[in-house]
Coordinates of C-alpha atoms and ligand atoms in Angstrom, one line a residue:
X1036 CA 90.2 152.6 35.8
X1037 CA 92.8 152.3 38.6
X1038 CA 90.2 150.8 40.9
X1039 CA 89.1 148.4 38.3
X1040 CA 92.5 147.0 37.9
X1041 CA 92.9 146.5 41.7
X1042 CA 89.4 144.9 41.9
X1043 CA 90.4 142.6 39.0
X1044 CA 93.6 141.6 40.7
X1045 CA 91.8 141.0 44.0
X1046 CA 89.2 138.9 42.2
X1047 CA 91.9 136.9 40.4
X1048 CA 93.3 135.8 43.8
X1049 CA 90.2 135.8 46.1
X1050 CA 86.9 134.6 44.8
X1051 CA 84.9 136.4 47.4
X1052 CA 84.1 139.9 48.7
X1053 CA 84.4 141.3 52.2
X1054 CA 83.0 138.6 54.5
X1055 CA 80.0 140.6 55.7
X1056 CA 77.4 138.2 54.4
X1057 CA 76.8 134.5 55.1
X1058 CA 77.7 133.7 51.5
X1059 CA 81.0 135.5 51.7
X1060 CA 81.8 134.1 55.2
X1061 CA 81.3 130.6 53.6
X1062 CA 83.4 131.4 50.6
X1063 CA 86.3 132.7 52.7
X1064 CA 86.6 129.1 54.0
X1065 CA 85.7 127.0 51.0
X1066 CA 87.8 129.0 48.4
X1067 CA 91.0 129.1 50.5
X1068 CA 93.3 126.0 50.4
X1069 CA 94.4 126.4 54.0
X1070 CA 91.1 127.4 55.6
X1071 CA 89.5 124.6 53.6
X1072 CA 90.8 122.3 56.3
X1073 CA 87.8 123.6 58.3
X1074 CA 84.1 123.1 57.6
X1075 CA 82.2 126.3 56.9
X1076 CA 80.4 126.1 60.2
X1077 CA 81.5 124.6 63.6
X1078 CA 79.6 123.7 66.8
X1079 CA 79.9 126.3 69.5
X1080 CA 81.0 123.7 72.0
X1081 CA 84.0 122.7 69.9
X1082 CA 85.5 126.2 69.7
X1083 CA 85.4 126.8 73.4
X1084 CA 89.1 127.1 74.6
X1085 CA 88.6 125.0 77.7
X1086 CA 87.3 122.1 75.6
X1087 CA 90.4 121.4 73.3
X1088 CA 92.8 123.9 75.0
X1089 CA 94.2 124.2 71.5
X1090 CA 96.7 121.4 72.0
X1091 CA 96.2 119.8 68.6
X1092 CA 96.4 123.1 66.8
X1093 CA 99.5 124.1 68.8
X1094 CA 101.2 120.8 67.9
X1095 CA 100.5 121.6 64.2
X1096 CA 101.7 125.1 64.6
X1097 CA 104.9 124.0 66.3
X1098 CA 105.4 121.4 63.5
X1099 CA 105.2 124.2 60.9
X1100 CA 107.7 126.3 62.9
X1101 CA 110.0 123.3 63.0
X1102 CA 109.8 122.8 59.2
X1103 CA 110.7 126.4 58.6
X1104 CA 113.5 126.7 61.1
X1105 CA 114.7 123.2 60.2
X1106 CA 115.0 124.2 56.5
X1107 CA 117.1 127.3 57.6
X1108 CA 119.3 125.2 59.8
X1109 CA 119.9 122.8 56.9
X1110 CA 121.6 125.6 55.0
X1111 CA 124.5 125.5 57.5
X1112 CA 124.6 121.9 58.6
X1113 CA 126.8 119.1 57.2
X1114 CA 125.9 115.6 58.5
X1115 CA 129.5 114.3 58.8
X1116 CA 131.1 113.8 62.3
X1117 CA 134.0 116.1 61.6
X1118 CA 131.8 118.9 60.3
X1119 CA 128.5 118.6 62.3
X1120 CA 129.8 120.0 65.6
X1121 CA 131.6 122.8 63.7
X1122 CA 128.3 123.7 62.0
X1123 CA 126.8 124.2 65.5
X1124 CA 129.6 126.4 66.6
X1125 CA 129.2 128.4 63.4
X1126 CA 125.5 128.8 64.0
X1127 CA 126.1 130.0 67.5
X1128 CA 129.0 132.4 66.8
X1129 CA 129.2 133.2 63.1
X1130 CA 125.8 133.1 61.4
X1131 CA 123.5 136.1 61.9
X1132 CA 120.7 135.0 64.2
X1133 CA 122.1 131.5 63.9
X1134 CA 121.8 130.8 67.6
X1135 CA 118.2 132.2 67.7
X1136 CA 117.2 129.8 64.8
X1137 CA 118.7 126.9 66.7
X1138 CA 116.9 127.9 69.9
X1139 CA 113.6 128.3 68.1
X1140 CA 114.0 124.8 66.6
X1141 CA 115.1 123.2 69.8
X1142 CA 112.4 124.7 72.0
X1143 CA 109.7 124.1 69.4
X1144 CA 110.7 120.5 69.3
X1145 CA 110.5 120.0 73.0
X1146 CA 107.2 122.0 73.0
X1147 CA 105.7 119.7 70.3
X1148 CA 106.5 116.5 72.3
X1149 CA 104.7 118.1 75.3
X1150 CA 101.7 119.5 73.4
X1151 CA 101.2 116.2 71.5
X1152 CA 101.2 114.3 74.8
X1153 CA 98.8 116.8 76.4
X1154 CA 96.6 116.7 73.3
X1155 CA 96.3 112.9 73.6
X1156 CA 95.4 113.3 77.3
X1157 CA 92.7 115.9 76.4
X1158 CA 91.3 113.5 73.8
X1159 CA 91.3 110.7 76.4
X1160 CA 89.7 112.7 79.3
X1161 CA 87.0 114.1 77.0
X1162 CA 86.4 110.5 75.6
X1163 CA 86.8 112.0 72.1
X1164 CA 88.1 108.6 70.8
X1165 CA 84.6 107.1 71.0
X1166 CA 82.8 106.1 67.8
X1167 CA 83.1 107.4 65.1
X1168 CA 86.6 108.7 66.1
X1169 CA 88.3 105.4 67.1
X1170 CA 90.4 105.2 64.0
X1171 CA 91.5 108.8 64.3
X1172 CA 92.8 108.0 67.8
X1173 CA 94.9 105.2 66.3
X1174 CA 96.3 107.6 63.7
X1175 CA 97.0 109.9 66.7
X1176 CA 99.0 107.2 68.4
X1177 CA 101.2 106.9 65.3
X1178 CA 101.6 110.6 65.3
X1179 CA 102.8 110.5 68.8
X1180 CA 105.3 107.8 68.0
X1181 CA 106.6 109.7 64.9
X1182 CA 106.9 112.9 66.9
X1183 CA 109.1 111.1 69.4
X1184 CA 111.1 109.6 66.5
X1185 CA 111.6 113.1 65.0
X1186 CA 112.8 114.5 68.2
X1187 CA 115.0 111.5 68.9
X1188 CA 116.7 111.6 65.5
X1189 CA 117.2 115.3 65.7
X1190 CA 118.9 114.9 69.1
X1191 CA 122.0 113.3 67.6
X1192 CA 122.7 116.0 64.9
X1193 CA 124.7 118.5 67.0
X1194 CA 127.2 115.7 67.6
X1195 CA 128.2 116.9 71.0
X1196 CA 128.7 114.8 74.1
X1197 CA 125.1 115.2 75.2
X1198 CA 123.6 114.1 71.9
X1199 CA 126.1 111.3 71.3
X1200 CA 125.6 109.6 74.6
X1201 CA 121.8 110.2 74.7
X1202 CA 121.5 108.4 71.4
X1203 CA 123.9 105.7 72.5
X1204 CA 121.6 105.0 75.6
X1205 CA 118.4 105.5 73.6
X1206 CA 119.4 103.0 70.9
X1207 CA 120.6 100.5 73.6
X1208 CA 117.0 100.6 74.8
X1209 CA 115.8 99.9 71.3
X1210 CA 118.2 96.9 71.3
X1211 CA 116.2 95.3 74.2
X1212 CA 113.1 94.9 72.1
X1213 CA 112.3 91.2 71.5
X1214 CA 113.4 89.4 68.3
X1215 CA 113.9 92.5 66.3
X1216 CA 115.7 94.7 68.8
X1217 CA 119.3 94.1 67.8
X1218 CA 118.5 94.1 64.1
X1219 CA 116.5 97.3 64.5
X1220 CA 119.4 98.9 66.3
X1221 CA 121.8 97.9 63.6
X1222 CA 119.5 99.2 60.9
X1223 CA 119.1 102.5 62.8
X1224 CA 122.8 103.0 63.4
X1225 CA 124.2 101.6 60.2
X1226 CA 126.6 99.6 62.4
X1227 CA 126.9 98.5 66.0
X1228 CA 127.8 101.8 67.5
X1229 CA 126.9 105.4 67.0
X1230 CA 129.2 106.7 64.3
X1231 CA 129.4 108.2 60.8
X1232 CA 126.7 105.8 59.5
X1233 CA 124.3 106.6 62.3
X1234 CA 124.7 110.4 61.8
X1235 CA 123.8 110.1 58.1
X1236 CA 120.9 107.8 58.8
X1237 CA 119.5 110.0 61.6
X1238 CA 119.9 113.1 59.3
X1239 CA 117.9 111.4 56.5
X1240 CA 115.3 110.2 58.9
X1241 CA 115.1 113.6 60.6
X1242 CA 115.1 115.8 57.6
X1243 CA 113.3 113.7 55.0
X1244 CA 111.7 110.4 55.9
X1245 CA 109.9 111.2 59.2
X1246 CA 108.7 114.7 58.2
X1247 CA 107.2 113.2 55.1
X1248 CA 105.6 110.4 57.1
X1249 CA 104.2 112.7 59.8
X1250 CA 102.8 115.0 57.0
X1251 CA 100.9 112.1 55.5
X1252 CA 99.6 111.0 58.9
X1253 CA 98.6 114.6 59.8
X1254 CA 96.7 114.9 56.5
X1255 CA 94.8 111.7 57.3
X1256 CA 94.2 112.9 60.8
X1257 CA 92.7 116.3 59.7
X1258 CA 90.7 114.7 56.9
X1259 CA 89.2 112.2 59.4
X1260 CA 88.3 115.0 61.8
X1261 CA 86.2 116.5 59.0
X1262 CA 84.7 113.1 58.0
X1263 CA 83.9 112.2 61.6
X1264 CA 81.8 115.4 61.9
X1265 CA 84.3 117.9 63.3
X1266 CA 85.3 118.2 66.9
X1267 CA 83.5 115.9 69.3
X1268 CA 80.9 117.2 71.7
X1269 CA 78.3 115.9 74.2
X1270 CA 75.7 113.7 72.6
X1271 CA 72.6 115.5 71.4
X1272 CA 69.4 115.5 73.4
X1273 CA 67.6 112.2 73.3
X1274 CA 64.3 113.9 72.5
X1275 CA 65.8 115.3 69.3
X1276 CA 67.0 111.9 68.2
X1277 CA 63.8 110.2 68.9
X1278 CA 62.1 112.7 66.6
X1279 CA 64.7 112.0 64.0
X1280 CA 64.6 108.2 64.4
X1281 CA 60.8 108.2 64.2
X1282 CA 60.6 110.8 61.6
X1283 CA 58.7 110.0 58.4
X1284 CA 61.2 112.0 56.4
X1285 CA 64.2 110.1 55.1
X1286 CA 67.3 111.1 57.0
X1287 CA 69.9 113.1 55.0
X1288 CA 72.7 111.1 53.5
X1289 CA 75.4 112.8 55.4
X1290 CA 76.1 111.9 59.0
X1291 CA 77.5 114.5 61.4
X1292 CA 79.5 112.3 63.8
X1293 CA 77.3 113.4 66.6
X1294 CA 76.2 110.7 69.0
X1295 CA 73.0 110.3 70.8
X1296 CA 72.3 108.0 73.6
X1297 CA 69.0 106.1 73.6
X1298 CA 68.6 103.6 76.4
X1299 CA 72.3 103.3 76.8
X1300 CA 72.9 102.6 73.1
X1301 CA 74.7 105.1 71.0
X1302 CA 73.4 106.2 67.6
X1303 CA 75.0 108.3 64.9
X1304 CA 72.8 111.3 64.3
X1305 CA 71.9 112.1 60.7
X1306 CA 70.9 115.7 61.4
X1307 CA 72.7 119.0 60.9
X1308 CA 73.6 120.3 64.4
X1309 CA 71.8 123.5 65.4
X1310 CA 74.3 125.1 67.7
X1311 CA 76.8 126.2 65.0
X1312 CA 78.6 129.4 64.1
X1313 CA 80.6 130.4 61.0
X1314 CA 84.2 129.2 61.0
X1315 CA 85.1 132.6 59.7
X1316 CA 85.5 134.7 61.9
X1317 CA 84.7 132.7 65.1
X1318 CA 87.2 129.9 64.8
X1319 CA 89.8 131.4 62.5
X1320 CA 90.3 134.5 64.6
X1321 CA 90.7 132.5 67.8
X1322 CA 93.3 130.3 66.0
X1323 CA 95.2 133.3 64.8
X1324 CA 95.2 135.0 68.2
X1325 CA 96.3 131.7 69.8
X1326 CA 99.1 131.2 67.2
X1327 CA 100.4 134.8 67.9
X1328 CA 100.5 134.1 71.6
X1329 CA 102.3 130.8 71.1
X1330 CA 104.8 132.3 68.7
X1331 CA 105.5 135.2 71.1
X1332 CA 106.1 132.8 74.0
X1333 CA 108.5 130.7 71.8
X1334 CA 110.4 133.8 70.7
X1335 CA 110.8 135.0 74.2
X1336 CA 112.0 131.6 75.4
X1337 CA 114.4 131.4 72.5
X1338 CA 115.8 134.9 73.2
X1339 CA 116.6 134.1 76.8
X1340 CA 117.4 130.4 76.9
X1341 CA 120.1 128.8 74.7
X1342 CA 119.9 125.3 73.4
X1343 CA 122.6 123.3 75.1
X1344 CA 125.8 122.5 73.3
X1345 CA 128.5 120.5 75.2
X1346 CA 132.0 119.7 74.0
X1347 CA 132.4 117.7 70.8
X1348 CA 131.3 114.0 70.9
X1349 CA 134.0 111.7 72.2
X1350 CA 133.2 108.0 72.0
X1351 CA 136.0 107.3 74.4
X1352 CA 134.8 109.6 77.2
X1353 CA 131.5 108.3 78.6
X1354 CA 129.8 110.8 80.8
X1355 CA 128.5 109.5 84.2
X1356 CA 125.6 109.3 84.1
X1357 CA 124.8 108.9 80.4
X1358 CA 121.2 109.9 80.0
X1359 CA 118.7 109.3 77.2
X1360 CA 116.6 112.3 75.9
X1361 CA 114.3 113.4 78.7
X1362 CA 111.1 111.9 77.3
X1363 CA 112.8 108.4 77.4
X1364 CA 114.2 108.8 80.9
X1365 CA 111.1 107.1 82.3
X1366 CA 112.0 104.1 80.3
X1367 CA 115.7 104.4 81.2
X1368 CA 114.7 104.5 84.9
X1369 CA 112.8 101.2 84.4
X1370 CA 115.7 99.7 82.4
X1371 CA 117.8 100.4 85.5
X1372 CA 115.7 97.9 87.4
X1373 CA 115.2 95.5 84.6
X1374 CA 116.0 95.7 80.9
X1375 CA 113.0 93.5 80.1
X1376 CA 110.7 95.7 82.0
X1377 CA 111.8 99.1 80.5
X1378 CA 113.0 97.9 77.1
X1379 CA 110.3 95.4 76.3
X1380 CA 107.3 94.9 78.6
X1381 CA 106.2 98.5 79.4
X1382 CA 106.7 100.1 75.9
X1383 CA 105.0 97.1 74.2
X1384 CA 102.1 97.1 76.6
X1385 CA 101.7 100.9 76.5
X1386 CA 101.6 101.1 72.7
X1387 CA 99.3 98.1 72.4
X1388 CA 96.9 99.4 75.1
X1389 CA 96.8 102.8 73.4
X1390 CA 96.0 101.4 70.0
X1391 CA 93.2 99.0 71.2
X1392 CA 91.8 101.4 73.8
X1393 CA 88.9 102.8 71.6
X1394 CA 87.9 99.3 70.6
X1395 CA 87.8 97.8 74.1
X1396 CA 86.2 100.8 75.9
X1397 CA 82.6 100.1 75.0
X1398 CA 81.1 102.4 77.5
X1399 CA 79.1 104.8 75.3
X1400 CA 78.9 107.6 77.9
X1401 CA 81.0 110.6 78.8
X1402 CA 81.9 111.9 75.3
X1403 CA 82.5 115.6 75.0
X1404 CA 82.8 116.2 78.8
X1405 CA 86.0 116.6 80.8
X1406 CA 86.5 114.0 83.5
X1407 CA 83.0 112.5 83.1
X1408 CA 81.8 110.7 86.3
X1409 CA 80.4 108.0 84.1
X1410 CA 83.8 106.6 83.2
X1411 CA 85.6 106.8 86.5
X1412 CA 87.5 103.5 86.4
X1413 CA 89.1 103.9 83.0
X1414 CA 90.1 107.5 84.0
X1415 CA 91.7 106.3 87.2
X1416 CA 93.8 103.6 85.4
X1417 CA 94.9 106.1 82.7
X1418 CA 95.8 108.8 85.4
X1419 CA 97.8 106.3 87.4
X1420 CA 99.8 105.5 84.2
X1421 CA 100.3 109.1 83.3
X1422 CA 101.4 110.1 86.8
X1423 CA 103.8 107.1 86.9
X1424 CA 105.3 108.2 83.6
X1425 CA 105.7 111.8 84.8
X1426 CA 107.2 110.7 88.2
X1427 CA 109.7 108.3 86.6
X1428 CA 110.7 111.0 84.1
X1429 CA 111.2 113.6 86.9
X1430 CA 113.4 111.1 88.8
X1431 CA 115.4 110.4 85.7
X1432 CA 115.9 114.1 84.9
X1433 CA 116.6 115.5 88.3
X1434 CA 117.4 112.8 90.8
X1435 CA 119.9 110.5 89.1
X1436 CA 123.6 111.1 89.3
X1437 CA 126.8 109.2 88.8
X1438 CA 126.3 105.4 88.4
X1439 CA 122.6 106.1 88.3
X1440 CA 122.6 106.6 92.0
X1441 CA 119.9 108.7 93.7
X1442 CA 120.9 112.3 94.2
X1443 CA 119.1 115.4 95.5
X1444 CA 119.4 118.3 93.0
X1445 CA 119.5 121.0 95.6
Ligands
HEM2659 C1 101.4 115.6 65.5 C2 100.5 115.3 66.3 C3 99.1 115.7 66.3 C4 98.5 116.8 65.7 C5 99.2 117.9 64.9 C6 97.1 116.7 66.0 C7 96.2 117.7 65.6 C8 94.8 117.7 65.9 C9 93.9 118.8 65.8 C10 94.3 120.1 65.2 C11 92.7 118.3 66.2 C12 91.5 119.2 66.3 C13 91.0 119.5 67.7 C14 92.1 119.8 68.8 O1 92.9 120.7 68.6 O2 92.0 119.1 69.8 C15 92.8 116.9 66.6 C16 91.8 116.1 67.0 C17 92.0 114.8 67.4 N1 93.2 114.2 67.7 FE1 95.0 114.9 67.2 N2 96.8 115.6 66.7 C18 98.0 115.0 66.9 C19 98.2 113.8 67.7 C20 97.2 113.1 68.2 C21 97.4 112.0 69.2 C22 98.7 111.6 69.8 C23 96.1 111.5 69.4 C24 95.8 110.3 70.3 C25 96.5 109.4 70.7 C26 95.2 112.2 68.6 C27 93.8 112.0 68.6 C28 92.9 112.9 68.1 C29 91.5 112.7 68.1 C30 90.7 111.4 68.4 C31 90.9 113.9 67.6 C32 89.4 114.2 67.5 C33 89.1 114.8 68.8 C34 87.7 115.5 68.9 O3 86.9 115.4 68.0 O4 87.4 116.0 70.0 N3 95.9 113.2 68.0 N4 94.2 116.6 66.4

């Protein structure tokens, strides 16, 4: 009788038995709202760690951690200049585990900027933006921009000298944009300078508008991964496609996002891939182990390194140098040479180039392979841009001192 009750409760929640048959392994995925993000089966190639390096999944995990820790921080935070800084002090010295929550949130945010960037690089170097994934790359570019927006708006909230001046410099860069720059800056700040209005706007953007927007874009991103046939991979063997193309049998309705190259032309294959394994347990267990590792690393970092908090924001005391958040220091470095270059030309060109990339790169080769030799030129150009960005950022972070003069950090 007792057993029956438990069995009934189990059945009321889970619509499958122990996953020791193919049917139950499928049901584990299809009958669970979270696992349902995945297909029942995945290609072996796509779950190899060295292919995706888990950067996309890690970005998502960090986002979830940010939502949870962010909600906890909201319990103690008041977005008013006179209160905001005091909330930070309270979190650091009064609230139980308050500083730990702050650290988790801060390091996860920096981590997400880095992993989203690395994820975009992985997608580029494995040519995973080629048909049919062009549009998902474009969605990804918006995800990158929103991630930067989330981090930037969060930067102001502690209302200390560091955050106040970083946002002052950052919004000045926004002001350089052609035609709309000044208007956009005014809209963002709710005035001409960083003040009460800016703090409230950044708070609303950071805690409501941008999280909502990024959630919508992520939902589209994940949905598209499924619709595009799962994770990319090398094109299927030509022989197989020829059989398929010349087959008498009508091809199944569903396409699998797999590409085949026939005489240099790419074809979408209408054929279920053969090299697949069940998502449960092969992919899901890998994801869980990876998530545990990432969470452990984040916890360790947050236990040993505190998020910075300088003295309270003072609009009359400009630090020298006043630096933008680290991921915009490359731009600030360029602005130092020319406001047009750093504030307008480079960001506009970079965003436009990223958005149109999958449509102008018409070379069908190299998909699913890291650093394919068949697309050397485009890889060289991309690498030069990435290295330039990293070098400029390092210069901005470590080698710039008072009056933006060159200093040696050691
Ligand atoms: C919040 C940011 C993002 C999240 C959470 C995210 C998440 C993911 C995940 C989980 C995957 C599955 C495979 C993997 O882990 O690599 C994926 C694939 C993909 N992502 Fe993202 N992504 C983000 C940003 C971006 C960006 C910035 C780009 C490009 C500019 C991008 C383009 C793509 C493309 C084209 C795929 C399909 C790749 C393939 O099939 O191999 N994503 N994304």
